[in-house]
Amino acid sequence: KYDKVKPEITETKIEGTKGNGDWHISNVSISIKANDSKGILDGYNYTVYDKTGLVIKERTYIQKIETPIVIEDDGEYIIHIEAQDQAGNTSTTKVVEIHKDTEVPTVGIPNITEITETEVKISVGAGDETSGIAKYDYYLNGNIVETQTEGICTITGLTPNKEYNIYVRIYDNAGLYKDTINTPIKTRGELKAPDIQISGATRNGYYIGDVTVSVRDASDTDKTRVSKIKVTGAGSERTITGTSGSFTITTDGAYTI
């Protein structure tokens, strides 16, 4: 018996649940097809490397060509496969890359800071050891409002004095995601410069009798957080409790209120 002809790998088929990009999100099996035109096909050899080229599984011989290579652990692998015939001839090396991640990201508790009338700042920590974090989707009251590639986001355009529920959906590069806990917040009420109205009888640009000064909060009643209004420039300093009030100037003089 004489055989010096190398067998040939005709197909390598990767089976498993696809995620995003080149990632699989389930166990992966690699089936091999080969032929040998002059001899008798025996099996195959395979060696597994990590993505840096370090051997993590030494060259292993599988006698039955129909036996698949099964990848059960998460990670990124480079697999070298050689078909072998009964004479010991081996094919050229077929290289297969496998990227496998079945674990959702780990997420922290959102930190909500800098709440104003119309803005809120959200920061959240997250990690994924295998495929890494791809994006952060920020949700308000169940609707996505921002997508970022980092865990810090300032959301603008909010309504003053309104309650919101916030959570962040964090995706890894394999397409798996996990939501943070739902966090309720309430924006602050508006603070605007108060309206001032002055009334009284006038002649030639002067008030000639008592002058009534009315002060009113300029924000909408359902958006304000005003509890008092301070008035200076009309004699002694005055504090008007609530969102509106008035007082009377009876003493002659020039005033800047």
PDB file of N, CA and C in Angstrom, residues 3 5-11 32-43 65 83-85 89-92:
ATOM      1  N   ASP A   3       0.568   5.627  -0.305  1.00  0.00           N
ATOM      2  CA  ASP A   3      -0.315   6.809  -0.406  1.00  0.00           C
ATOM      3  C   ASP A   3       0.456   8.014   0.098  1.00  0.00           C
ATOM      4  N   VAL A   5      -0.774  11.162  -1.116  1.00  0.00           N
ATOM      5  CA  VAL A   5      -1.691  12.250  -1.476  1.00  0.00           C
ATOM      6  C   VAL A   5      -2.400  12.747  -0.224  1.00  0.00           C
ATOM      7  N   LYS A   6      -2.376  14.068  -0.013  1.00  0.00           N
ATOM      8  CA  LYS A   6      -3.019  14.656   1.157  1.00  0.00           C
ATOM      9  C   LYS A   6      -4.538  14.686   0.980  1.00  0.00           C
ATOM     10  N   PRO A   7      -5.265  14.420   2.046  1.00  0.00           N
ATOM     11  CA  PRO A   7      -6.714  14.617   1.970  1.00  0.00           C
ATOM     12  C   PRO A   7      -7.041  16.109   1.885  1.00  0.00           C
ATOM     13  N   GLU A   8      -8.303  16.400   1.657  1.00  0.00           N
ATOM     14  CA  GLU A   8      -8.732  17.798   1.495  1.00  0.00           C
ATOM     15  C   GLU A   8      -9.991  18.049   2.319  1.00  0.00           C
ATOM     16  N   ILE A   9      -9.973  19.131   3.097  1.00  0.00           N
ATOM     17  CA  ILE A   9     -11.187  19.557   3.803  1.00  0.00           C
ATOM     18  C   ILE A   9     -12.056  20.319   2.819  1.00  0.00           C
ATOM     19  N   THR A  10     -13.260  19.835   2.618  1.00  0.00           N
ATOM     20  CA  THR A  10     -14.154  20.466   1.634  1.00  0.00           C
ATOM     21  C   THR A  10     -15.132  21.446   2.264  1.00  0.00           C
ATOM     22  N   GLU A  11     -15.405  21.270   3.563  1.00  0.00           N
ATOM     23  CA  GLU A  11     -16.385  22.161   4.201  1.00  0.00           C
ATOM     24  C   GLU A  11     -16.213  22.115   5.718  1.00  0.00           C
ATOM     25  N   ILE A  32     -17.210  18.852  10.084  1.00  0.00           N
ATOM     26  CA  ILE A  32     -16.155  18.852   9.077  1.00  0.00           C
ATOM     27  C   ILE A  32     -16.482  17.827   8.000  1.00  0.00           C
ATOM     28  N   LYS A  33     -16.283  18.231   6.747  1.00  0.00           N
ATOM     29  CA  LYS A  33     -16.374  17.312   5.618  1.00  0.00           C
ATOM     30  C   LYS A  33     -15.031  17.327   4.886  1.00  0.00           C
ATOM     31  N   ALA A  34     -14.596  16.132   4.467  1.00  0.00           N
ATOM     32  CA  ALA A  34     -13.317  16.024   3.773  1.00  0.00           C
ATOM     33  C   ALA A  34     -13.364  14.830   2.835  1.00  0.00           C
ATOM     34  N   ASN A  35     -12.431  14.792   1.910  1.00  0.00           N
ATOM     35  CA  ASN A  35     -12.304  13.608   1.059  1.00  0.00           C
ATOM     36  C   ASN A  35     -10.831  13.320   0.807  1.00  0.00           C
ATOM     37  N   ASP A  36     -10.591  12.089   0.329  1.00  0.00           N
ATOM     38  CA  ASP A  36      -9.236  11.652   0.019  1.00  0.00           C
ATOM     39  C   ASP A  36      -9.314  10.872  -1.295  1.00  0.00           C
ATOM     40  N   SER A  37      -8.774  11.452  -2.347  1.00  0.00           N
ATOM     41  CA  SER A  37      -8.955  10.868  -3.686  1.00  0.00           C
ATOM     42  C   SER A  37      -8.183   9.578  -3.895  1.00  0.00           C
ATOM     43  N   LYS A  38      -7.101   9.364  -3.152  1.00  0.00           N
ATOM     44  CA  LYS A  38      -6.252   8.196  -3.394  1.00  0.00           C
ATOM     45  C   LYS A  38      -6.239   7.214  -2.220  1.00  0.00           C
ATOM     46  N   GLY A  39      -6.481   7.718  -1.024  1.00  0.00           N
ATOM     47  CA  GLY A  39      -6.404   6.851   0.134  1.00  0.00           C
ATOM     48  C   GLY A  39      -7.735   6.717   0.841  1.00  0.00           C
ATOM     49  N   ILE A  40      -7.638   6.388   2.114  1.00  0.00           N
ATOM     50  CA  ILE A  40      -8.840   6.214   2.924  1.00  0.00           C
ATOM     51  C   ILE A  40      -8.817   7.259   4.034  1.00  0.00           C
ATOM     52  N   LEU A  41      -9.871   8.093   4.054  1.00  0.00           N
ATOM     53  CA  LEU A  41      -9.961   9.143   5.072  1.00  0.00           C
ATOM     54  C   LEU A  41     -10.142   8.519   6.444  1.00  0.00           C
ATOM     55  N   ASP A  42      -9.400   9.027   7.419  1.00  0.00           N
ATOM     56  CA  ASP A  42      -9.439   8.437   8.754  1.00  0.00           C
ATOM     57  C   ASP A  42     -10.146   9.347   9.757  1.00  0.00           C
ATOM     58  N   GLY A  43      -9.722  10.592   9.898  1.00  0.00           N
ATOM     59  CA  GLY A  43     -10.297  11.504  10.888  1.00  0.00           C
ATOM     60  C   GLY A  43      -9.701  12.888  10.732  1.00  0.00           C
ATOM     61  N   ILE A  65     -14.551  11.376  11.298  1.00  0.00           N
ATOM     62  CA  ILE A  65     -14.666  12.704  10.689  1.00  0.00           C
ATOM     63  C   ILE A  65     -16.020  13.331  10.960  1.00  0.00           C
ATOM     64  N   ALA A  83      -7.532  17.471   8.199  1.00  0.00           N
ATOM     65  CA  ALA A  83      -8.023  16.123   7.911  1.00  0.00           C
ATOM     66  C   ALA A  83      -6.831  15.171   7.798  1.00  0.00           C
ATOM     67  N   GLN A  84      -7.052  13.917   8.143  1.00  0.00           N
ATOM     68  CA  GLN A  84      -5.971  12.932   8.118  1.00  0.00           C
ATOM     69  C   GLN A  84      -6.471  11.623   7.510  1.00  0.00           C
ATOM     70  N   ASP A  85      -5.621  11.027   6.656  1.00  0.00           N
ATOM     71  CA  ASP A  85      -6.007   9.723   6.106  1.00  0.00           C
ATOM     72  C   ASP A  85      -5.288   8.612   6.863  1.00  0.00           C
ATOM     73  N   ASN A  89      -1.221  11.025   6.118  1.00  0.00           N
ATOM     74  CA  ASN A  89      -1.151  12.310   5.417  1.00  0.00           C
ATOM     75  C   ASN A  89      -2.180  13.281   6.000  1.00  0.00           C
ATOM     76  N   THR A  90      -1.804  14.528   6.120  1.00  0.00           N
ATOM     77  CA  THR A  90      -2.726  15.543   6.639  1.00  0.00           C
ATOM     78  C   THR A  90      -2.949  16.628   5.602  1.00  0.00           C
ATOM     79  N   SER A  91      -4.147  17.175   5.643  1.00  0.00           N
ATOM     80  CA  SER A  91      -4.520  18.242   4.709  1.00  0.00           C
ATOM     81  C   SER A  91      -3.871  19.549   5.100  1.00  0.00           C
ATOM     82  N   THR A  92      -4.010  20.526   4.219  1.00  0.00           N
ATOM     83  CA  THR A  92      -3.645  21.884   4.622  1.00  0.00           C
ATOM     84  C   THR A  92      -4.578  22.319   5.756  1.00  0.00           C
TER      85      THR A  92
END
